[in-house]
Coordinates of C-alpha atoms in Angstrom, one line a residue:
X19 CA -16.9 -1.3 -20.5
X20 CA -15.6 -1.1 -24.0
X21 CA -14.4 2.1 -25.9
X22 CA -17.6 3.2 -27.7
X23 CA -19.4 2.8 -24.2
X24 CA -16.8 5.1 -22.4
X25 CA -17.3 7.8 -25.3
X26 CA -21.1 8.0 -25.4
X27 CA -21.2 8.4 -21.9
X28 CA -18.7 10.6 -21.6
X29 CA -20.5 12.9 -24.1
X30 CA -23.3 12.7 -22.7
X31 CA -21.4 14.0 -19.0
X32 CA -20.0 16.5 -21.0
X33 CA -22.9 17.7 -22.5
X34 CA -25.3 17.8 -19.5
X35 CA -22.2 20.3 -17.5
X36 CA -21.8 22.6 -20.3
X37 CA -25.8 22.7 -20.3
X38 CA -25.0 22.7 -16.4
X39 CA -28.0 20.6 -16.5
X40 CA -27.5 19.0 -12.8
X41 CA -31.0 17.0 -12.5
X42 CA -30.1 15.0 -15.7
X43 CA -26.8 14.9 -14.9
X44 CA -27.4 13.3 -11.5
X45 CA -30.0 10.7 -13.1
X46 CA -27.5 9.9 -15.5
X47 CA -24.9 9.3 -13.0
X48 CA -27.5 7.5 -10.1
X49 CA -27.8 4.5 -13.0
X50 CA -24.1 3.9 -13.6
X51 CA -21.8 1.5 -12.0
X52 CA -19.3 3.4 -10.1
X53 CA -16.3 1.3 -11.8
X54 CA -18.1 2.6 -15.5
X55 CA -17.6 6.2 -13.9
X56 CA -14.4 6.1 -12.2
X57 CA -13.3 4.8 -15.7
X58 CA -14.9 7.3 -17.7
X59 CA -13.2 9.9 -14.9
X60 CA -9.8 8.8 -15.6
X61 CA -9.7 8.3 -19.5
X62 CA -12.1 9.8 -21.1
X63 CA -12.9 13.3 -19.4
X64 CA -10.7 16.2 -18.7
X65 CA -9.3 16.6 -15.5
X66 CA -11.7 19.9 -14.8
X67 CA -14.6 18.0 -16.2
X68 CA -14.0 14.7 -13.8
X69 CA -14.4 16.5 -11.0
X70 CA -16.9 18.8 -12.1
X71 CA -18.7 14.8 -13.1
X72 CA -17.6 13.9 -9.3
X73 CA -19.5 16.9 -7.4
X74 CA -23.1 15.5 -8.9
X75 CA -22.5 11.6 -7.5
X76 CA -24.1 10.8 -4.6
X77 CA -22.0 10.5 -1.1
X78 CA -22.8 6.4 -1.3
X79 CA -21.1 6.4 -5.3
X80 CA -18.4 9.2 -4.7
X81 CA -17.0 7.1 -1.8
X82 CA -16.5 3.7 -4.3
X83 CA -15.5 6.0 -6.9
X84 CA -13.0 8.0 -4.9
X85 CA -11.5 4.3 -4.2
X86 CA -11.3 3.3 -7.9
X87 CA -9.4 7.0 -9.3
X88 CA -5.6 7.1 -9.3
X89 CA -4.3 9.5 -6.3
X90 CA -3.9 12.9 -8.4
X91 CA -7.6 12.6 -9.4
X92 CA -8.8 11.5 -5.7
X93 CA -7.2 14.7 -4.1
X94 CA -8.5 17.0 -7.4
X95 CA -12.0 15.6 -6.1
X96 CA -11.6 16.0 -2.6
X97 CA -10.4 19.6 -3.1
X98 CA -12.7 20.7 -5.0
X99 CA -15.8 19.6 -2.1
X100 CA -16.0 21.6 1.1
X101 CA -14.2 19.7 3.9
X102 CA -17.7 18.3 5.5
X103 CA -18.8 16.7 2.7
X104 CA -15.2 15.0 2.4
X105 CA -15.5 13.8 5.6
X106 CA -18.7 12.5 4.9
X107 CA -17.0 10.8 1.8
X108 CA -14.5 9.1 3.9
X109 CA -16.5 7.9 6.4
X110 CA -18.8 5.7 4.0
X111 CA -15.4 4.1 2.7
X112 CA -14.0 1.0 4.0
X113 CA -11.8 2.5 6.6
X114 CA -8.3 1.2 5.1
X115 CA -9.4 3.1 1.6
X116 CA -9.9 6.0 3.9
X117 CA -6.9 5.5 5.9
X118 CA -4.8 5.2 2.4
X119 CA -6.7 8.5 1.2
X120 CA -6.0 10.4 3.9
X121 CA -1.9 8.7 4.3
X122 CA -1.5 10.4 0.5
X123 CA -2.7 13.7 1.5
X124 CA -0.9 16.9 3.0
X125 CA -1.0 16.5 6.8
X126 CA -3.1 19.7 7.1
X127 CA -5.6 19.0 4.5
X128 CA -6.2 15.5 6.1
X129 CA -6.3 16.8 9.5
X130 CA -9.1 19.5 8.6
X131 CA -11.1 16.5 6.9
X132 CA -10.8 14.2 10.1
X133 CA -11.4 17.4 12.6
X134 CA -14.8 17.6 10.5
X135 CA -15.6 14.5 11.5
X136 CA -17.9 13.4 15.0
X137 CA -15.1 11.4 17.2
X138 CA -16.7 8.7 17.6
X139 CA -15.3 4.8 17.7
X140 CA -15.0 4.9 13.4
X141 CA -12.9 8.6 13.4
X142 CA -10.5 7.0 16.7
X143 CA -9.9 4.1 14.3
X144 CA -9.1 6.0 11.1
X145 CA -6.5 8.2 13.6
X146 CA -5.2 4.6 14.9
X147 CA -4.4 3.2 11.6
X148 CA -3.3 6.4 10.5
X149 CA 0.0 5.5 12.4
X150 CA 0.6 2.3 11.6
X151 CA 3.1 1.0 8.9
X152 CA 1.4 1.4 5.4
X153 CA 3.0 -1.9 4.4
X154 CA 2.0 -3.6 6.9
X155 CA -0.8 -5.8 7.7
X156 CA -2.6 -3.5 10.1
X157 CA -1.8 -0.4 7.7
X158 CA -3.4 -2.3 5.1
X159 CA -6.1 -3.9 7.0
X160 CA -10.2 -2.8 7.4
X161 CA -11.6 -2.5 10.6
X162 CA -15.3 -2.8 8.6
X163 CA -15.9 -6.7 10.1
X164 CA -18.5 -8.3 12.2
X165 CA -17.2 -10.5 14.9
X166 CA -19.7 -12.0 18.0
X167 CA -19.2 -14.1 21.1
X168 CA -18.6 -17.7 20.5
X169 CA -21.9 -18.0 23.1
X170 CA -23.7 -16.5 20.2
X171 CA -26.1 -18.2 18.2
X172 CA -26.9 -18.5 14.5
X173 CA -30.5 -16.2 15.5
X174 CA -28.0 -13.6 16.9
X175 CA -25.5 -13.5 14.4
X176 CA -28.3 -12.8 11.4
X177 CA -29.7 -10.4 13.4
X178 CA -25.9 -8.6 13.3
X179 CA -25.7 -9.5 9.7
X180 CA -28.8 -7.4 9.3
X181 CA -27.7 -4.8 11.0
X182 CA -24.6 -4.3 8.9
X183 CA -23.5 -1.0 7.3
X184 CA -23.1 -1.7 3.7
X185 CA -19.3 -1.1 3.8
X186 CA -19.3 -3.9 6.7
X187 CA -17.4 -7.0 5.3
X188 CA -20.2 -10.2 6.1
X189 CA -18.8 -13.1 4.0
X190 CA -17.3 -14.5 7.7
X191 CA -18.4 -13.8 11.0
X192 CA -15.4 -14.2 13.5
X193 CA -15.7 -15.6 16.9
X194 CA -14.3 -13.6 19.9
X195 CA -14.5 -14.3 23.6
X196 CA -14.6 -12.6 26.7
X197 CA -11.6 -10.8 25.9
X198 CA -11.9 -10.2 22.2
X199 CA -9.4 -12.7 21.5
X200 CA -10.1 -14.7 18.0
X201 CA -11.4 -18.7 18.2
X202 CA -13.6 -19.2 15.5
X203 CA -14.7 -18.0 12.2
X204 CA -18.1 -19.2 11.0
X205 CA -19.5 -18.1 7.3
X206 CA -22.5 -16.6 5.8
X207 CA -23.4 -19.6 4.2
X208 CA -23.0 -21.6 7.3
X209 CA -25.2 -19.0 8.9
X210 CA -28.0 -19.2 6.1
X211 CA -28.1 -23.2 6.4
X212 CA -28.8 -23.6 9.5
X213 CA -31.7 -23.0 12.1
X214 CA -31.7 -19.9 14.3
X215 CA -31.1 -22.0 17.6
X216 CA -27.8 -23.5 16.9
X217 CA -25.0 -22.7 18.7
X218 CA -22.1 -21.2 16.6
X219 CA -19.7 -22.8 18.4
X220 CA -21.5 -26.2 16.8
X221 CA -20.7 -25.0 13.0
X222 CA -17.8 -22.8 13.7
X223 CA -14.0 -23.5 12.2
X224 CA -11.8 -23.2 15.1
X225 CA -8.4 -23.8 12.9
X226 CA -8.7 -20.0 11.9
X227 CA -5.7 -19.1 9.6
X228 CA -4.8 -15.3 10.6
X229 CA -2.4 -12.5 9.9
X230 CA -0.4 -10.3 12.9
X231 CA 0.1 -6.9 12.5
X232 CA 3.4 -6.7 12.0
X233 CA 3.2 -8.6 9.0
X234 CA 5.1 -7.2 6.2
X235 CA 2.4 -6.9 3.2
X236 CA 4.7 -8.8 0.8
X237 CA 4.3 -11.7 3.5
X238 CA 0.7 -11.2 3.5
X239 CA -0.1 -11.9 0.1
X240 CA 2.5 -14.7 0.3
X241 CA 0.1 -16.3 3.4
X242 CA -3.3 -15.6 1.0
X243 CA -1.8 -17.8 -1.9
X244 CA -1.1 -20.9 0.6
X245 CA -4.7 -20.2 1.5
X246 CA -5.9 -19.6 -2.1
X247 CA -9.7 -20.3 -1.0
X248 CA -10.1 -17.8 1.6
X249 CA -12.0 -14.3 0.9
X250 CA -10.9 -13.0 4.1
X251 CA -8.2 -13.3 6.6
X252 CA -8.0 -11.6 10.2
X253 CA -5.8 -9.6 11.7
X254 CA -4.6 -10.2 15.3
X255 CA -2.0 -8.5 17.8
X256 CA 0.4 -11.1 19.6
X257 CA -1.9 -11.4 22.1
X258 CA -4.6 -12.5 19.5
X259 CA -6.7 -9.7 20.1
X260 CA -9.0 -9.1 16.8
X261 CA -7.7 -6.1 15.4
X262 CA -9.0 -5.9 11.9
X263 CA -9.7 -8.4 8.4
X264 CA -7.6 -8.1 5.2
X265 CA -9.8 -9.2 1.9
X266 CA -8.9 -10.7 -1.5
X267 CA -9.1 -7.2 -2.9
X268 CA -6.9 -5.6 -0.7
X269 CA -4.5 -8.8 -1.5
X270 CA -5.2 -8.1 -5.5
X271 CA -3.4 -4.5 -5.0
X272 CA -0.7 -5.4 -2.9
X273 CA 0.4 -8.2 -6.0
X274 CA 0.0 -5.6 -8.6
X275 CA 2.1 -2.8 -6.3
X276 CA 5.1 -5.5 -5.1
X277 CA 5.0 -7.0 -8.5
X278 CA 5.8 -3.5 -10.3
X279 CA 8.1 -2.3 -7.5
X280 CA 10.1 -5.8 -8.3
X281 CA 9.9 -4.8 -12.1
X282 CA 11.3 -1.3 -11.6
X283 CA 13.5 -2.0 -9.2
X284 CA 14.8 -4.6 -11.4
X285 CA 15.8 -1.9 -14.2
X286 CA 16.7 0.2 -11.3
X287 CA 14.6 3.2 -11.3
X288 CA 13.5 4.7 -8.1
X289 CA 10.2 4.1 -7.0
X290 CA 9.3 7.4 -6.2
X291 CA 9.2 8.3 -9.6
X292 CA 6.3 5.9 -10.5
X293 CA 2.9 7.0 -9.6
X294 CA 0.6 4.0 -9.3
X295 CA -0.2 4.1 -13.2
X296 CA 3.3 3.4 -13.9
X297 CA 4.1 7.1 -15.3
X298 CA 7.7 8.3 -14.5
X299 CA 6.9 11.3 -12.3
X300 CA 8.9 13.4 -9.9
X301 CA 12.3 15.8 -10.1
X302 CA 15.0 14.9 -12.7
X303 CA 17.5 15.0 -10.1
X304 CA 15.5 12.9 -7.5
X305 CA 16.1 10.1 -10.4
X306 CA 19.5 10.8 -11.1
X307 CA 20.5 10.2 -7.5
X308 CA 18.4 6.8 -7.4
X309 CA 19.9 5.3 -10.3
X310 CA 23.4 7.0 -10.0
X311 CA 24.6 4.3 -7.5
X312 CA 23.5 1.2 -9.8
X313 CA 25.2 2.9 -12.6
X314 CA 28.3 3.5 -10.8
X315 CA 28.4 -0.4 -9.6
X316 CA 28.2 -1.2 -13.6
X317 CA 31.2 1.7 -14.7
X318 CA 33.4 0.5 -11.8
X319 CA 32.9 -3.1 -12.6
X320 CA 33.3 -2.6 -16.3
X321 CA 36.2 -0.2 -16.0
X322 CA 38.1 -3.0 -14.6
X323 CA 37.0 -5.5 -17.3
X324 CA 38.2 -3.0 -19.7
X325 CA 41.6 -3.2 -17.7
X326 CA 41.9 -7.1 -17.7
X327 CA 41.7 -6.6 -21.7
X328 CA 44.3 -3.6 -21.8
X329 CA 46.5 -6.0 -19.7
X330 CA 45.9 -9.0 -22.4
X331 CA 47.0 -6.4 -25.1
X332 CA 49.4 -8.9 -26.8
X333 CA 46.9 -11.8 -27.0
X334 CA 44.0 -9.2 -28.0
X335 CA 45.8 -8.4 -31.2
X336 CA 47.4 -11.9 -31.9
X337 CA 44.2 -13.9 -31.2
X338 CA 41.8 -11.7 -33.3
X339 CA 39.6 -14.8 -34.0
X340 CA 39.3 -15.4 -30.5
X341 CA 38.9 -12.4 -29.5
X342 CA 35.7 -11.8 -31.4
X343 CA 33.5 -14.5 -29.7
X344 CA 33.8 -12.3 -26.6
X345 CA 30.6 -10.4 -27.1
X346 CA 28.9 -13.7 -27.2
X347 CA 30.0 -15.2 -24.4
X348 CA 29.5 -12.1 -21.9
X349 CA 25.8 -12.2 -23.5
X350 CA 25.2 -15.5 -23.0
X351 CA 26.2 -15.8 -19.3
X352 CA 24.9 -12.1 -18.6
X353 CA 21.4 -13.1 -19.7
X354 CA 21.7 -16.7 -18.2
X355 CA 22.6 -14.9 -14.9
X356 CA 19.4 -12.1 -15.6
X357 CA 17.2 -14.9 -15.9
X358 CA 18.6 -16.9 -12.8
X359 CA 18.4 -13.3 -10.4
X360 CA 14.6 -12.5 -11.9
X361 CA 13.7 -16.5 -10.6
X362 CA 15.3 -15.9 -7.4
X363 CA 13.9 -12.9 -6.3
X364 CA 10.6 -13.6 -6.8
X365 CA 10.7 -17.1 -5.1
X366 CA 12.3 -15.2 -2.2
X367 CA 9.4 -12.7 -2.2
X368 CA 6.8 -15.4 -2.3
X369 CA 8.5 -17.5 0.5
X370 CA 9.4 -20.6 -2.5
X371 CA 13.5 -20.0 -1.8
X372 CA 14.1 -20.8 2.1
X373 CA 17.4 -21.7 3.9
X374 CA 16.3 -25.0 3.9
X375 CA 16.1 -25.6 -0.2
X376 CA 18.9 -23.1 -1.6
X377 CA 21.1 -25.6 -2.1
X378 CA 18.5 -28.0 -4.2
X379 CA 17.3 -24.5 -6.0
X380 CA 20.8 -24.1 -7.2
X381 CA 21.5 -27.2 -8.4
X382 CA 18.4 -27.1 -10.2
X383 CA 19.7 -23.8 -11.5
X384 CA 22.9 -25.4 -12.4
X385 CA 21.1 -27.9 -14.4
X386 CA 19.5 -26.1 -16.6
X387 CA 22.3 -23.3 -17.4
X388 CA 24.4 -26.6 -17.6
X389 CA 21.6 -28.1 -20.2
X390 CA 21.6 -24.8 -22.0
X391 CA 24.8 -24.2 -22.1
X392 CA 25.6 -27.7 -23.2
X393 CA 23.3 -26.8 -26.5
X394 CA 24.7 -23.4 -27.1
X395 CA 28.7 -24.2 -26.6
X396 CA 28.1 -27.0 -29.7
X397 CA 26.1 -25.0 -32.1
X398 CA 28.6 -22.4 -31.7
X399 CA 31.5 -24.9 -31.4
X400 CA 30.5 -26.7 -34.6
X401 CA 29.9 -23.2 -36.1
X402 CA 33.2 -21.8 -35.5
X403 CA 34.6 -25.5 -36.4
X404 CA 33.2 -25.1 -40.2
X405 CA 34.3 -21.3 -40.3
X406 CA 37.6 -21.3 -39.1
X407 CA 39.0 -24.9 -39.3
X408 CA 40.3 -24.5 -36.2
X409 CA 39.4 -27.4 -33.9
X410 CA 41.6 -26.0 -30.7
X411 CA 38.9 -22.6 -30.8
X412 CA 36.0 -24.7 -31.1
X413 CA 36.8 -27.1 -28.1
X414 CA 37.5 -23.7 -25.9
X415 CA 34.0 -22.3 -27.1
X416 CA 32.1 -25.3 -26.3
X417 CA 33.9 -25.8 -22.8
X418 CA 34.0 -22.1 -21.8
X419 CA 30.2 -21.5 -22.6
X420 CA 29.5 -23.9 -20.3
X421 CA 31.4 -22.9 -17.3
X422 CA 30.1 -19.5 -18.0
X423 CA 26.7 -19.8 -17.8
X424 CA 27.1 -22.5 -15.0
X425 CA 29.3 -19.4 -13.3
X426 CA 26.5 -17.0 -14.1
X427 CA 23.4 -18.8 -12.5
X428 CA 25.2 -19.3 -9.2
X429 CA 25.7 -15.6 -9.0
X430 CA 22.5 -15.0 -10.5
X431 CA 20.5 -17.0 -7.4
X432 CA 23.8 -16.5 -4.3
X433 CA 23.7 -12.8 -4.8
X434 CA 20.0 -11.8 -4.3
X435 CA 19.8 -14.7 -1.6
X436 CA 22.9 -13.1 -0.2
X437 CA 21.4 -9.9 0.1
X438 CA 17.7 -11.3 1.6
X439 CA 19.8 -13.8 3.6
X440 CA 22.9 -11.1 4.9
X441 CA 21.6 -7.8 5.0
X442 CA 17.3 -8.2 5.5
X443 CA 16.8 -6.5 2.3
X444 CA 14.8 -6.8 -0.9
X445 CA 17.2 -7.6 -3.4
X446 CA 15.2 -6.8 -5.9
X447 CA 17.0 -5.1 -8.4
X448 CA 20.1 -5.4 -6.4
X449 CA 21.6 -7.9 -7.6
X450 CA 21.7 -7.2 -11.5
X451 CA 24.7 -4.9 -11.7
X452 CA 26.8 -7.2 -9.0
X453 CA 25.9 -10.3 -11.5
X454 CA 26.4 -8.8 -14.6
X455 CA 29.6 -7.4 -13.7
X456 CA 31.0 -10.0 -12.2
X457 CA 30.3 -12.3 -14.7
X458 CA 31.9 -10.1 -17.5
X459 CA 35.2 -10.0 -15.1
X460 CA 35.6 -13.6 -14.8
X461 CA 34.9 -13.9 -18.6
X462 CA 37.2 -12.1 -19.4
X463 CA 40.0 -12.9 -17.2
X464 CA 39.5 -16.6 -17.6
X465 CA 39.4 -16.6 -20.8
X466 CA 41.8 -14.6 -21.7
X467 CA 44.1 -16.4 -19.8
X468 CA 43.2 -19.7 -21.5
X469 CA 43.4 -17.8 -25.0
X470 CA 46.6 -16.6 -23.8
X471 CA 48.1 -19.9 -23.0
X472 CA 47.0 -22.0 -26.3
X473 CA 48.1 -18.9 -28.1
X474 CA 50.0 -20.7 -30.5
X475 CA 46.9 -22.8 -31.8
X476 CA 44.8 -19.8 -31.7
X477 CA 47.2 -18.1 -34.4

């Protein structure tokens, strides 16, 4: 929907609720796609006239709208309904939108919405999921599938398929038996191609790839890329018990959230001052204490840098020459080492960096800072050659930007894998300070020293 689109209808919302005009309104609304509105909602109305806009949709469009708003506007809409209507809301939603709907919202607000609800199977469900991990493969799965007994046949399955809610997910039918446990998966199109008699378990795929619950989401979306082609993928318990289907969407927004926790993470700002548009949110002091820790790492390490100069005093003033390459080399090796972490941890989120290749990763990595380093240490070697006719400085340039950024990629890829490896964590934005600083302090004490000892040619 391009700009000029988003303004005209926006006008014409805002017109038709100052004329509080609701029949037009309504009409107007009924022909839109619910992605055109939701957009509309967030950037081109004010926040009282988005949900005024929300009140005239109908339950079907408010529920796939209410799932395409950021959080702030979803519980501005809710609020403003009376609780049965926002029961009826959720309930026409995929239940893991719902479940991550009501997970966002106060405890008593959400339990008044679910109270208003019949408990039937669908409302037990949404309380199930409601306590499971949200980063998890069940907290992040739909219960809205269609599975049938591998006895079925094709006759019985379309019958189910046209039985299906509209939330229900029908691109694969799963196979269950007696005891719900998964076999088979067949799909839709298998279903349309073939005659109502035929046995499913003729046409059915019995090599299902699935997903257990416990599944960390970031291993999820790892598991969808190996099987790229797949719409679908279902959930199972550990006694492989169907327990619910994760779809490409769902996959989409996991990428997009683990990809920008990685970014911030990275630069090390807390997560929970980031709402999911990426605006830094929350209390002043809530940040200072997440990033107060990183910080500190970087002051301590570069407080003792600052001491291994003071304590090469003599050579700092003799060597001035010398001396003034050091800003190069600590900003060579700290970006080579950057670059090196950034690779790491994302091939150790997406399962590319395993115990079993480290040691051919790094000597990749070694490589290439080797390579670059190689073509760096004689541009500046020859550069330094022709400025300062001193041959002694330019042979300890070429050799020490080398060993640097060598240095600086095996801490940029053993650090983050240390942390993954050692302590179970996301090193994400762990491992910059620790690199950085370390790399400065070996700079800097080796080559002081070497600067030290060839003092005389450095004169």
């Amino acid at each position: 929907m391009n700009s000029v689109t988003v303004t005209s209808l926006a006008e014409k919302i805002r017109r038709y609720l100052t004329q509080k005009n609701t029949s037009a309104l309504r009409r107007l609304l009924a022909r839109q796609n619910f992605a055109d509105v939701a957009e509309v909602m967030e950037s081109a109305l004010s926040r009282e006239e988005a949900v005024g806009c929300f009140q005239y949709l109908n339950v079907g469009q408010a529920a796939q709208v209410l799932t395409s708003v950021n959080d702030e506007l979803q519980h501005a809409c809710l609020a403003s309904l009376p609780t049965v209507m926002g029961s009826q809301i959720l309930r026409m939603m995929p239940t893991d939108d719902a479940v991550d709907i009501l997970q966002e919202m106060d405890t008593v607000e959400s339990q008044r919405i679910l109270e208003e609800m019949p408990f039937d199977t669908e409302t037990r469900t949404l309380h199930h999921l409601m306590m499971e991990q949200p980063d998890s493969a069940a907290g992040i799965m739909s219960t809205d599938f269609m599975s049938i007994s591998v006895e079925a046949t094709v006759g019985e399955a379309m019958d189910m398929v046209r039985r299906a809610e509209e939330k229900d997910f029908i691109y694969y039918m799963y196979l269950v038996d007696a005891e719900d446990a998964l076999v088979g998966v067949v799909s839709l199109k298998q279903l349309i191609l073939h005659d109502a008699s035929v046995p499913l378990s003729r046409i059915a795929q019995f090599d299902v790839k699935s997903l257990l619950v416990s599944f960390d989401q970031e291993l999820v979306a790892s598991v969808f890329r190996k099987y790229y082609n797949l719409l679908a993928m279902p959930v199972t318990d550990p006694d492989n018990t169907l327990r619910g289907v994760i779809t490409l969407d769902d996959i989409i927004d996991v990428i997009d959230e683990e990809t920008s926790e990685d970014i911030y993470r990275a630069s090390g700002i807390n997560l929970e001052e980031v709402d999911e548009r990426g605006l830094l949110v929350g209390p002043v002091f809530g940040a200072f204490k997440a990033r107060f820790p990183w910080l500190s790492i970087t002051m301590g390490g570069q407080f003792l840098a600052a001491t291994i100069i003071a304590h090469f005093s003599h050579t700092v003033s003799a060597a001035v020459v010398a001396i003034s390459f050091m800003p190069l080399l600590t900003g060579l090796s700290g970006n080579m080492g950057t670059q090196t972490d950034t690779i790491t941890v994302r091939g150790l989120s997406q399962g590319l960096i395993t115990d079993d290749n480290i040691w051919e990763k790094l000597r990749r990595e070694i490589k290439v800072a080797l390579l670059t380093g190689v073509f760096f240490a004689v541009s500046v070697g020859i550069l330094s050659l022709l400025i300062y006719h001193r041959w002694q400085l330019s042979a300890l340039l070429f050799s020490w930007i080398t060993v640097s950024l060598c240095i600086s990629a095996t801490l940029g890829m053993m650090i983050p894998y240390g942390f993954k490896r050692l302590f179970k964590v996301d090193p994400a934005g762990m491992g910059g300070p620790f690199i950085t600083t370390l790399s400065d302090i070996l700079t800097f004490l080796i080559y002081l020293s070497v600067v030290t000892m060839l003092l005389k040619e450095m004169i």
